[in-house]
XYZ file of C-alpha atoms in Angstrom:
613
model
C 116.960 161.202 -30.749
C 117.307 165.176 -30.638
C 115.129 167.201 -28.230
C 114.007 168.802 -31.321
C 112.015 166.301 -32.524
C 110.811 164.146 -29.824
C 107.372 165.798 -29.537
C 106.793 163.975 -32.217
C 107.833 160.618 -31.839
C 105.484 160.808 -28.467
C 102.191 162.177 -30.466
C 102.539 159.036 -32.514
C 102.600 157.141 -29.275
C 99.773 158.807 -27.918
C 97.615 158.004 -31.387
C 98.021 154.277 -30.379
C 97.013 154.278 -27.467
C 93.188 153.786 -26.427
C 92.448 154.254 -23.126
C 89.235 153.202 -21.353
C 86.673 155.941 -21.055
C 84.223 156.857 -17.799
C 81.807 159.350 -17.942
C 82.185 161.982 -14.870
C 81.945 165.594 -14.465
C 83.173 166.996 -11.576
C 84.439 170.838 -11.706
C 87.846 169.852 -10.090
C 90.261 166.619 -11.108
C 92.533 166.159 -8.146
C 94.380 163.357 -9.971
C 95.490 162.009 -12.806
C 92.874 159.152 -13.217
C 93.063 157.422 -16.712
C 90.029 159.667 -18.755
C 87.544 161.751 -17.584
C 84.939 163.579 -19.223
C 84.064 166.514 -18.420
C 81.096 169.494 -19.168
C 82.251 173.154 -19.566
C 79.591 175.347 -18.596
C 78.771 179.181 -19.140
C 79.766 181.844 -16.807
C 80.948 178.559 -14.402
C 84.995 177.022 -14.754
C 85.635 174.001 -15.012
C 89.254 172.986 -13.148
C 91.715 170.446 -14.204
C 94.645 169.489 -11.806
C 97.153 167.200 -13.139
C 98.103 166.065 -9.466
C 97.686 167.114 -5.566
C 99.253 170.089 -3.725
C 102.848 169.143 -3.311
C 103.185 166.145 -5.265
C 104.103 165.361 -9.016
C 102.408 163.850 -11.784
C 102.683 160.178 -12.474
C 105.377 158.596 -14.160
C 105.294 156.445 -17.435
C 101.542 157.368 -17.646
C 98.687 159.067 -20.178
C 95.874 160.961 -18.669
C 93.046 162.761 -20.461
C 90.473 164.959 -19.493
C 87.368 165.167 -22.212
C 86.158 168.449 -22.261
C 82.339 169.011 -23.740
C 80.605 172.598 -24.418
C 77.175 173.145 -25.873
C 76.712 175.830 -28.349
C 80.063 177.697 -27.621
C 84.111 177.088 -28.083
C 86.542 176.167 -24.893
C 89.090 178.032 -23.466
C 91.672 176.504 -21.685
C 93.796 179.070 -19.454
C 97.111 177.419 -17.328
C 97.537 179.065 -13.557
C 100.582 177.225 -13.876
C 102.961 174.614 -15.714
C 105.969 173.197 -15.063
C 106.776 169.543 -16.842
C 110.267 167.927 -18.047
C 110.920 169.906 -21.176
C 111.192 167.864 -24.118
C 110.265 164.644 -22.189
C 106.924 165.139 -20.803
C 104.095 167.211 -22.514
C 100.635 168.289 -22.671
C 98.687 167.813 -25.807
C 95.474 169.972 -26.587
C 93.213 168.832 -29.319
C 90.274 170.462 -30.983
C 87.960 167.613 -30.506
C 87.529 165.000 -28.505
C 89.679 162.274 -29.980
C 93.683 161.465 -31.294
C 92.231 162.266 -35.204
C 91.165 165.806 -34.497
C 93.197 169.032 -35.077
C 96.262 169.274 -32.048
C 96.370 172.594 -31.118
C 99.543 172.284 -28.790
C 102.234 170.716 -27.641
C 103.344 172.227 -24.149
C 106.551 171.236 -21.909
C 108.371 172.950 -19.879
C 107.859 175.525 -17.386
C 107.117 178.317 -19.564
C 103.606 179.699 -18.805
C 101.685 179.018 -21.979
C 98.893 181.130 -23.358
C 95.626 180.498 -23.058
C 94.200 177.842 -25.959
C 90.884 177.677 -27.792
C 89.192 174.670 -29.280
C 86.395 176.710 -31.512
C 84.516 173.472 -32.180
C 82.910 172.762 -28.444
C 84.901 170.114 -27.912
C 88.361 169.815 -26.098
C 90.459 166.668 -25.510
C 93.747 167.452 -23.204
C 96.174 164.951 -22.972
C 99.038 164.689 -20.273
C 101.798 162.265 -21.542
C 105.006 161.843 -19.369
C 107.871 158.845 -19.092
C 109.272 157.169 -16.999
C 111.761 159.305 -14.592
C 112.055 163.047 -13.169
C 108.703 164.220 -12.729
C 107.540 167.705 -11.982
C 104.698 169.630 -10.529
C 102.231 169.399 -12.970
C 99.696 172.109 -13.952
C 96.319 173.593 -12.992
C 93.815 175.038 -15.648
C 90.560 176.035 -16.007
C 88.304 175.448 -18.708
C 85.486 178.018 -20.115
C 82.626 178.526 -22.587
C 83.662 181.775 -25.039
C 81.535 182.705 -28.207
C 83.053 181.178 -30.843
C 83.167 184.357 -32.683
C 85.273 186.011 -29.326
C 87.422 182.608 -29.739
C 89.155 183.139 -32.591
C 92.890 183.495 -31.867
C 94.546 186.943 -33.587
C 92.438 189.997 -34.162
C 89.208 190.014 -36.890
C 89.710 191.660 -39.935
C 87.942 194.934 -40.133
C 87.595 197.734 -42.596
C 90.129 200.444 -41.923
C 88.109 203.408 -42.775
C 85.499 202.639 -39.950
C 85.703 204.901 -37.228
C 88.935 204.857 -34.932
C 90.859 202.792 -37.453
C 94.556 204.115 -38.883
C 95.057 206.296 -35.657
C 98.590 206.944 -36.878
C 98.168 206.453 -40.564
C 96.133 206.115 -43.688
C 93.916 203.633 -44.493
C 94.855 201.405 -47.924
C 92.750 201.780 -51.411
C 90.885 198.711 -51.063
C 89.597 199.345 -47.389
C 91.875 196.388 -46.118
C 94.639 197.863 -44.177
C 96.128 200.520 -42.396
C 99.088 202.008 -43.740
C 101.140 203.155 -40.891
C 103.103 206.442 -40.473
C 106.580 206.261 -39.866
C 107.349 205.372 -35.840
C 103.984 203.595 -35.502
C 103.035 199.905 -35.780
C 100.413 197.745 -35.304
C 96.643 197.007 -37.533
C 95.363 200.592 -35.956
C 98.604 201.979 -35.866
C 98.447 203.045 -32.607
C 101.668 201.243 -31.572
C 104.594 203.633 -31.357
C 108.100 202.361 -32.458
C 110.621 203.028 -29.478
C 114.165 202.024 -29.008
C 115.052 199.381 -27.018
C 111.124 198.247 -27.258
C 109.262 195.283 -28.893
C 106.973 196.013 -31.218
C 104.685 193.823 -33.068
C 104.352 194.721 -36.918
C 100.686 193.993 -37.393
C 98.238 192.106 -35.079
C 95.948 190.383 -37.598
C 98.340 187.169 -37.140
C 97.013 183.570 -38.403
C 94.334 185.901 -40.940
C 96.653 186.174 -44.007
C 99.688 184.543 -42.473
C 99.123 180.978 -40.761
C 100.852 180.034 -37.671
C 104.194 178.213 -38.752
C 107.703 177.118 -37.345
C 110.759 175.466 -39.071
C 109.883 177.683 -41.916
C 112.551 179.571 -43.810
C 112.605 183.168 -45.115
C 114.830 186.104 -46.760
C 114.383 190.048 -46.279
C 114.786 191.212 -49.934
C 116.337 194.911 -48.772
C 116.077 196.481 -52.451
C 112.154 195.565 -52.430
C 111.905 196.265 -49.102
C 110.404 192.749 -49.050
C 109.982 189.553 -46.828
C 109.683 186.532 -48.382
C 108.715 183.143 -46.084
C 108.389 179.593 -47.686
C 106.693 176.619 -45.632
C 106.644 175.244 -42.606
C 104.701 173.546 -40.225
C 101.772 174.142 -37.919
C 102.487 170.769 -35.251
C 100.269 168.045 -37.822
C 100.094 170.837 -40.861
C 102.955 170.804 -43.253
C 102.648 174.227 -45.001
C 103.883 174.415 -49.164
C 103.211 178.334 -49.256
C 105.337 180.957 -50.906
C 104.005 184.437 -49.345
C 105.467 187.623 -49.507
C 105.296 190.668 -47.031
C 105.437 194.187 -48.523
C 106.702 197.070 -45.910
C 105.596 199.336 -48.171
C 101.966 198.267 -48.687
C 102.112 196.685 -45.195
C 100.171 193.930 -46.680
C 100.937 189.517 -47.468
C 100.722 188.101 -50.622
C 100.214 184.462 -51.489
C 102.542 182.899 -54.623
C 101.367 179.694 -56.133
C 102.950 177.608 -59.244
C 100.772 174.470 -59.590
C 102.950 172.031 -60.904
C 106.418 173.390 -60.405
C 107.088 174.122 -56.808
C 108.977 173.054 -54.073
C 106.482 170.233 -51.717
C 105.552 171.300 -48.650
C 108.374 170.880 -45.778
C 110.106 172.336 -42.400
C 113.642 172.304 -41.227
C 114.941 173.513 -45.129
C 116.979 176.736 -46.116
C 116.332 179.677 -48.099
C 118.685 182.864 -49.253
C 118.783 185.412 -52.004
C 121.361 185.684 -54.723
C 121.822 186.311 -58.462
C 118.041 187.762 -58.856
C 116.776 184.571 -56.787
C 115.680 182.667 -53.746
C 117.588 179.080 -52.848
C 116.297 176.625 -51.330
C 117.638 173.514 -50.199
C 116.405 170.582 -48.012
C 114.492 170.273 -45.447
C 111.761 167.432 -44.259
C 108.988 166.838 -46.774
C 105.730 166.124 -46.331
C 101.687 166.576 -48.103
C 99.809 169.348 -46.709
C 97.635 167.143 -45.149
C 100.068 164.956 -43.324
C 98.470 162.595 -40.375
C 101.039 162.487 -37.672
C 102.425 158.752 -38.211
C 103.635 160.254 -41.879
C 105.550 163.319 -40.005
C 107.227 161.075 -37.458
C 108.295 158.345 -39.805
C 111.918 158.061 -39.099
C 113.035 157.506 -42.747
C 115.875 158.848 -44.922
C 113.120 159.215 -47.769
C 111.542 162.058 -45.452
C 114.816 164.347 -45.755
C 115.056 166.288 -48.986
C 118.107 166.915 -51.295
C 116.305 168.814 -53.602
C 117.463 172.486 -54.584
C 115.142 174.968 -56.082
C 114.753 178.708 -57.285
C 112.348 181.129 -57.572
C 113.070 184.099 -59.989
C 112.107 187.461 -58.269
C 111.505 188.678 -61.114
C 109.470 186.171 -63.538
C 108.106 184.763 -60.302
C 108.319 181.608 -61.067
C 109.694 178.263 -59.647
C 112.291 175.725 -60.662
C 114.337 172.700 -60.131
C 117.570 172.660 -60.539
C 119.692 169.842 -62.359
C 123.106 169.414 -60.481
C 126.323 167.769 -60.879
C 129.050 166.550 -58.275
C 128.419 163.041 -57.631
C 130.038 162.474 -54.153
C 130.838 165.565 -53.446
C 126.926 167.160 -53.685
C 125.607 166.984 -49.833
C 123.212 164.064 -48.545
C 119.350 164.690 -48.078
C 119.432 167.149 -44.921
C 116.984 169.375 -42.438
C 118.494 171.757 -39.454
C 120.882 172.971 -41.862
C 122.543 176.362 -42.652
C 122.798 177.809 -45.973
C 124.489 181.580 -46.529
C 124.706 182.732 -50.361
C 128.547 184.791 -50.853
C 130.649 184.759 -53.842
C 128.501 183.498 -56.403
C 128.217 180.121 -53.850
C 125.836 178.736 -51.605
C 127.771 177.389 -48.735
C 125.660 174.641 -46.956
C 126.983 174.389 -43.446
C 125.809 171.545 -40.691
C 122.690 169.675 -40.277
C 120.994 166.232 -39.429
C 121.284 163.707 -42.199
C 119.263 160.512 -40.994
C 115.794 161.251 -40.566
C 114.431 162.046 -37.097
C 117.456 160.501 -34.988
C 119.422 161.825 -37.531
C 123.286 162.032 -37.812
C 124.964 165.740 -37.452
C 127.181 167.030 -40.086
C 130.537 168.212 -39.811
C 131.294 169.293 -43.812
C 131.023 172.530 -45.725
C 129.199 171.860 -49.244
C 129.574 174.586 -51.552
C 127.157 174.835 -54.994
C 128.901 176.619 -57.859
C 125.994 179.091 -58.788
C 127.641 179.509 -62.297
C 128.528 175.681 -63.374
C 125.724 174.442 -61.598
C 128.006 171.908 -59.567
C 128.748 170.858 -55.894
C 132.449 170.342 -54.334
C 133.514 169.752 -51.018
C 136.113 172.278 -49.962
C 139.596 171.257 -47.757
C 138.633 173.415 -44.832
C 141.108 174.005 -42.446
C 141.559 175.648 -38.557
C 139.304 175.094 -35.108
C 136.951 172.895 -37.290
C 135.969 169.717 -34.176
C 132.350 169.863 -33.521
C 129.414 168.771 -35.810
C 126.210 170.786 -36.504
C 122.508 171.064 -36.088
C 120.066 173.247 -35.705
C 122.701 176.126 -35.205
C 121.891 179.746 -36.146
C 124.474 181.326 -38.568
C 124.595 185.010 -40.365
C 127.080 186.175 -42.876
C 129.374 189.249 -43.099
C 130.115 190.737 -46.453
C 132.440 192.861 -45.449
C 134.780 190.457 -43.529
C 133.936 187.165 -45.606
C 132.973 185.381 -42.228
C 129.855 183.410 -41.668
C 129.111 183.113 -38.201
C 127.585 179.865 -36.438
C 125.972 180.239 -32.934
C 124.988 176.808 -31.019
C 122.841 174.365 -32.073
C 123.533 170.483 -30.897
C 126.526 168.960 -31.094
C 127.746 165.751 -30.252
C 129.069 165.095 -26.490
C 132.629 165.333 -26.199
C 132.182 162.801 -23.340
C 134.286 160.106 -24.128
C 131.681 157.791 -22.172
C 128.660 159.111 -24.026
C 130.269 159.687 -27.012
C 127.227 159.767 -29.643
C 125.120 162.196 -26.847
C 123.762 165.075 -28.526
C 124.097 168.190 -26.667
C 123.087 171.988 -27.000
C 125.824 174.345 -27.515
C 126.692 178.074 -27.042
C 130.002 178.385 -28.492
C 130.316 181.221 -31.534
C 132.553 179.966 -34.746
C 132.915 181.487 -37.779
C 134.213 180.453 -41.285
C 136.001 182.324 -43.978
C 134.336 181.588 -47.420
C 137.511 182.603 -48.994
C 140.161 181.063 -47.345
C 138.062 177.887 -46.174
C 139.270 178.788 -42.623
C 137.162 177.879 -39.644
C 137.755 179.835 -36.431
C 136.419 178.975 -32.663
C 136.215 182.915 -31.511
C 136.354 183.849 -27.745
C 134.014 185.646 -26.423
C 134.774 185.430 -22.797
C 135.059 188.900 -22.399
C 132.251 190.575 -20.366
C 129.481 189.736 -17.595
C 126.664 188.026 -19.660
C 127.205 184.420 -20.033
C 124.820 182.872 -23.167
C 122.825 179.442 -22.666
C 122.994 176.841 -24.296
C 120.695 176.787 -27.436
C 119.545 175.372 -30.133
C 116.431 176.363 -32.560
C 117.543 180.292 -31.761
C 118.380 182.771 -34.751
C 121.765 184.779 -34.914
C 121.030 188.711 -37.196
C 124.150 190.573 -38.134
C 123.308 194.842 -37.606
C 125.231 197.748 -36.831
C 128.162 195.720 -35.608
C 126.849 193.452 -33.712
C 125.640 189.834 -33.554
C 122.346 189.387 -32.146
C 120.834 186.237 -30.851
C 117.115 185.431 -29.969
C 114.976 182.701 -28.360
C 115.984 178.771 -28.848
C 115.303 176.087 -26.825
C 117.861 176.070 -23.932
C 116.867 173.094 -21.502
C 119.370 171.668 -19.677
C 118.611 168.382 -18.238
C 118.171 168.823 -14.428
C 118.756 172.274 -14.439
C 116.912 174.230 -16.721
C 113.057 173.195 -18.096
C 112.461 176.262 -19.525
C 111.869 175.165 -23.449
C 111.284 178.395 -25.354
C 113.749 181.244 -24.909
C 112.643 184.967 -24.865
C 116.183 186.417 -24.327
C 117.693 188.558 -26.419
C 121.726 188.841 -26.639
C 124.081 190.777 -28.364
C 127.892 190.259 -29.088
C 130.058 193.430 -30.279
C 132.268 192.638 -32.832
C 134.833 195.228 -31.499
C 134.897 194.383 -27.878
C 134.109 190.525 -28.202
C 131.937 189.856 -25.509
C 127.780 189.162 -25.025
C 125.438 191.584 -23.227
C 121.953 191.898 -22.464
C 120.566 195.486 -23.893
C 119.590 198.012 -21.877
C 116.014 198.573 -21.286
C 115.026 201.653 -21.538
C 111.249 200.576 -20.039
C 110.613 198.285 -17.457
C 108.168 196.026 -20.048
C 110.892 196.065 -22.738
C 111.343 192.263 -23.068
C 107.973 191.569 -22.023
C 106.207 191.884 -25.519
C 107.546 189.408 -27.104
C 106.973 185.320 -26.553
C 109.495 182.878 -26.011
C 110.175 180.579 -29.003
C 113.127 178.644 -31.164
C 112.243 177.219 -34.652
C 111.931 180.993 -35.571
C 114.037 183.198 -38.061
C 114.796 186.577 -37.923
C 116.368 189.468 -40.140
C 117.439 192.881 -39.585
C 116.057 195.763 -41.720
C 116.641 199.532 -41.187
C 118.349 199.227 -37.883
C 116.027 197.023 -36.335
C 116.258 193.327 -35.489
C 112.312 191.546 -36.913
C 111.527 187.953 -35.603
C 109.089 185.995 -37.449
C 106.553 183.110 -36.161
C 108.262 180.573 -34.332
C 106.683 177.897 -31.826
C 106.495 177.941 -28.154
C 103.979 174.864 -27.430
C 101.785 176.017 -29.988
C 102.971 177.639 -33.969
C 103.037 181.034 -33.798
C 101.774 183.718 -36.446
C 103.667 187.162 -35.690
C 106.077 189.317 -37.140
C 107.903 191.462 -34.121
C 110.691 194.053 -34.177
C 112.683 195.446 -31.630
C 115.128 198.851 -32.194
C 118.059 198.176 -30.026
C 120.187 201.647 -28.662
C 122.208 201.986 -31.459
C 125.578 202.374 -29.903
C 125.232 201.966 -25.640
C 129.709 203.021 -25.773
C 129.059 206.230 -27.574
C 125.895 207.732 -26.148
C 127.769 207.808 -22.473
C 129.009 211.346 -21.511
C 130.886 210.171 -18.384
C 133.106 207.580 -17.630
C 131.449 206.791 -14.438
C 128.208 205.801 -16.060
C 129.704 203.885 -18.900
C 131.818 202.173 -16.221
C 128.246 201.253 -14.457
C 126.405 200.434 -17.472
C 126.757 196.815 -18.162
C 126.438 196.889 -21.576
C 129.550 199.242 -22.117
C 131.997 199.005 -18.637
C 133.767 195.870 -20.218
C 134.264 197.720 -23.869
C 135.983 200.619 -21.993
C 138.063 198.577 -19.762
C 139.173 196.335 -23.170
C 140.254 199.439 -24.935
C 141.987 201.087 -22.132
C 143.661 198.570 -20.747
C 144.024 195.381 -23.328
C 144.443 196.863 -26.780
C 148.500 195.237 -26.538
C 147.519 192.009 -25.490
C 144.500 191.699 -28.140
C 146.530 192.742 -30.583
C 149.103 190.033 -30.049
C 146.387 187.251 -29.804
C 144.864 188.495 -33.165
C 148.092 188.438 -34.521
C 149.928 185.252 -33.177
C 147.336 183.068 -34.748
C 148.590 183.000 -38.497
C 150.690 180.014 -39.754
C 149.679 177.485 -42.301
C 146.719 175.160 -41.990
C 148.992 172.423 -39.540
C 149.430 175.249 -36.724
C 146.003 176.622 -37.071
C 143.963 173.194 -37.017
C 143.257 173.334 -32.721
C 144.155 177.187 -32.367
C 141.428 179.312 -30.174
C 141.187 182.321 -32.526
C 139.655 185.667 -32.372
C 137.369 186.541 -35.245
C 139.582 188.167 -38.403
C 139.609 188.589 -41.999
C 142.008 186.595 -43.482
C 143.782 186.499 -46.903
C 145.683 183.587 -48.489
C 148.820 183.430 -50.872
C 150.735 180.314 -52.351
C 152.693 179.239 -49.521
C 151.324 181.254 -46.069
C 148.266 182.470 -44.725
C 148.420 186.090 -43.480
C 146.000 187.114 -40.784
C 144.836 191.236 -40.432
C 142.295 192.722 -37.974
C 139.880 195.098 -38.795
C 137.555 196.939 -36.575
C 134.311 194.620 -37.053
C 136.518 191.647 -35.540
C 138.508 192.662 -32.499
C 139.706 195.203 -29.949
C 142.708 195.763 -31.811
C 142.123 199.058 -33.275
C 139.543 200.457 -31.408
């Protein structure tokens, strides 16, 4: 079973199981004692301890703690958290049984934010198996308003006093249109290099929390357009639209003739419309046994298109037979050449089997084929991150799982951090080194991968590592130079720079006008934001002295290359052309490569190596 998607396989256990209730309410749970219900008073908190000082929680167990308010919502706020991420959770409902609304889904040892059940009641769940426990958590439970406990900012008329600080406030009183540099529903935010910023506040209002949704930046319309989804038991089946120009969301519906709700699909732009392909379907108002069903019927083949300009949805007949792609979900999909190339993914519902083929869909004959690809092509797909280069024909793959090259554990799925890339001309795939450089990348899967001024830039994913790591939800942000080939960590230019932003995977991202923008995502619960961060636009060139570039560590190992290994790069990029036998186990640096009847000939450009710079 993959990481990914054992949360859910353990909330179907947890809806079987009935546990034997006492009534109690003490302010402080030492242990984990079967059920306990508890009041939540005003002004007074009420403390839940999953286990003593100095020990662990229990293994192979279920304990739940019943919370109760009169007359106001509960807040639940975590001093601290640490479980087995992946393996052993926390479950918050609002309510105070299995069939009401589950708010979250913790693991880890992430500090998670602080959760509100508006209804009064609040059932928390610990669930954990049988081996490698951890410390456990402490939180405290409170009465709030349930006005106050609303999660996201209200919605409030911009021309009101104090409103559209930096900016002018919409013709229908709804919004603040922001001046340039400034962000935020006040815009009161400033936009700063190096610097999260969030694009608007009012998250879950017109945008619902969501993850394993898919979406497209439409540059011409300045436009981003986001289709499903899921919010934990919520499949979403939305089409909605964000304009930067109006600063506003819009909501597209087709009854009748639209794609069914579902997570884990694809969607990309090209000839005048949006793709989308796959993913794991589901009704809008899916009970949790439905979403953990491990089926084949669950996993969609289906490909649809929406016409940006008629607005409107449909189907689309194809032909191939054998060679169109299997129902999939954690897939890739890039649209170049008139083609969408369909890269990777799990086949077999839940447990499912990774892919290892290309598919390509013939935009013009309306037909699938399977391509002979050829070069570093031995690992299988899932949940990987990919963006595409125009300019060099390369798609680029960034981790994911993969299956274990452990001869002993042979079918193991494992995370990844390797960077390949694929030529959609030649059919080439390429394993490209990055080992230049200080910053070593995690393993990851759920992250995103944005192509922008020359650089590849990955963000968040899940990166446990069993034993090691139980951090879940990634809040790093790397970049790899295409020039110099190696990762680095921006500089910070403030001390909070990669504070404002949560940790997530299940995300996507997108770069617009030389800025990187993540949207939603989960990190124990679905998140609802759109964020952007303005990296330094080129670290190399805005040094004046070699003895600060040589200090900075996001330039000393791109001055060193080109000083001192231009020769030797230069060989490497160009010893690596034969024909497809001599290329099949080759480690290759990235390159644009062109093919004639009997040879393939290899070039470098400046967007793939140190060769020329």
């Amino acid at each position: 079973m993959t990481c990914a998607a054992r949360w859910l396989c353990l909330v179907l256990w947890a809806v079987l199981i009935t546990r034997p209730t006492s009534l109690a309410s003490p302010l402080l749970v030492q242990q984990c004692t079967g059920r306990e219900v508890l009041s939540v008073r005003p002004g007074k908190e009420t403390l839940i301890v999953s286990n003593a000082a100095g020990m662990t929680y229990p293994a192979d167990t279920v304990c739940e703690w019943s919370l109760v308010s009169q007359d106001s919502g509960i807040k639940l706020s975590f001093a601290r958290f640490d479980t087995e991420c992946n393996f052993d959770f926390v479950f918050v409902y609002d309510g105070d049984s299995y069939n009401s609304t589950l708010l979250a889904a913790i693991s880890g040892n992430d500090h998670p934010d602080p959760i509100v059940a508006p209804s009064g009641k609040m059932l928390v769940v610990l669930f954990s198996d049988f081996n490698y426990m951890r410390s456990g958590f402490n939180a405290s439970a409170t009465a709030v308003v349930v006005g106050e406990a609303a999660q996201g900012d209200s919605t409030t008329l911009c021309s009101s006093p104090g409103n559209c600080v930096h900016g002018r406030c919409a013709s229908d009183d709804s919004a603040c249109l922001c001046s340039p540099g400034y962000s935020g529903t006040t815009c009161d935010v400033p936009v700063l290099d190096d610097t999260w910023t969030p694009v608007f506040s009012n998250a879950g209002v017109d945008f619902p929390a969501r993850f394993g949704h898919a979406s497209v930046y439409d540059a011409e319309a300045d436009t981003l357009w986001v289709l499903g989804g899921r919010n934990i038991a919520v499949i979403h089946d939305d089409l909605r639209s964000y304009s930067f120009a109006d600063q506003r969301w819009s909501l597209y519906s087709q009854p009748g003739v639209s794609p069914a709700g579902r997570y884990g699909h694809t969607m990309v732009k090209g000839d005048g419309r949006l793709w989308v392909y796959g993913g794991v379907l589901g009704q809008a108002d899916a009970t949790l046994s439905r979403l953990v069903r491990d089926n084949t019927a669950d996993l969609s083949s289906e490909l649809w298109a929406f016409d940006l300009g008629a607005l409107t949805w449909q189907q689309v007949v194809t032909s191939g037979g054998q060679e169109a792609p299997p129902p999939l979900a954690d897939h890739s999909v890039v649209y170049a050449e008139g083609q969408l190339f369909v890269v990777g993914g799990r086949s077999v519902g839940i447990h499912g089997d990774l892919n290892r083929r290309v598919y390509v869909f013939h935009i013009a004959t309306q037909q699938w084929s399977q391509p002979l690809v050829s070069g570093s092509y031995d690992t299988t797909f899932g949940g990987q991150a990919v963006a595409y280069d125009e300019a060099s024909k390369l798609v680029y793959v960034f981790g994911g799982h993969s299956l274990s090259a452990n001869q002993a554990s042979p079918s193991l799925i494992l995370r990844d951090n390797q960077l390949m890339a694929f030529n959609v001309v030649t059919k080439h795939w390429m394993r490209i080194d990055h080992t230049l450089g200080s910053t070593v990348l995690p393993a990851l899967s759920g992250a995103s991968l944005v192509l922008g001024n020359g650089r590849l830039f990955v963000f968040g994913g899940n990166r446990h590592q069993h034993y090691t790591d139980e951090s879940c939800y990634s809040s790093s942000l790397f970049s790899f130079d295409l020039t110099c080939r190696a990762w680095t960590t921006p500089v910070s230019s403030s001390p909070t720079s990669q504070t404002h932003v949560a940790g997530r995977f299940a995300h996507t991202a997108f770069w617009r006008d030389g800025a990187l923008y993540v949207v939603a995502g989960f990190r124990g619960v679905a998140l609802a934001d759109l964020v952007g961060y303005r990296p330094v636009q080129d670290v190399c060139a805005s040094q004046t002295e070699a003895l600060t570039c040589v200090a900075s560590d996001a330039c000393s190992w791109c001055l060193t290359d080109t000083t001192s290994t231009t020769t030797s790069t230069t060989t490497t990029a160009t010893t690596t052309t034969t024909t497809t036998s001599t290329t099949t186990t080759s480690q290759v640096n990235a390159t644009t490569t062109t093919t004639t009847a009997a040879t393939t000939t290899t070039t470098t450009t400046r967007t793939t190596t140190t060769a020329t710079t």
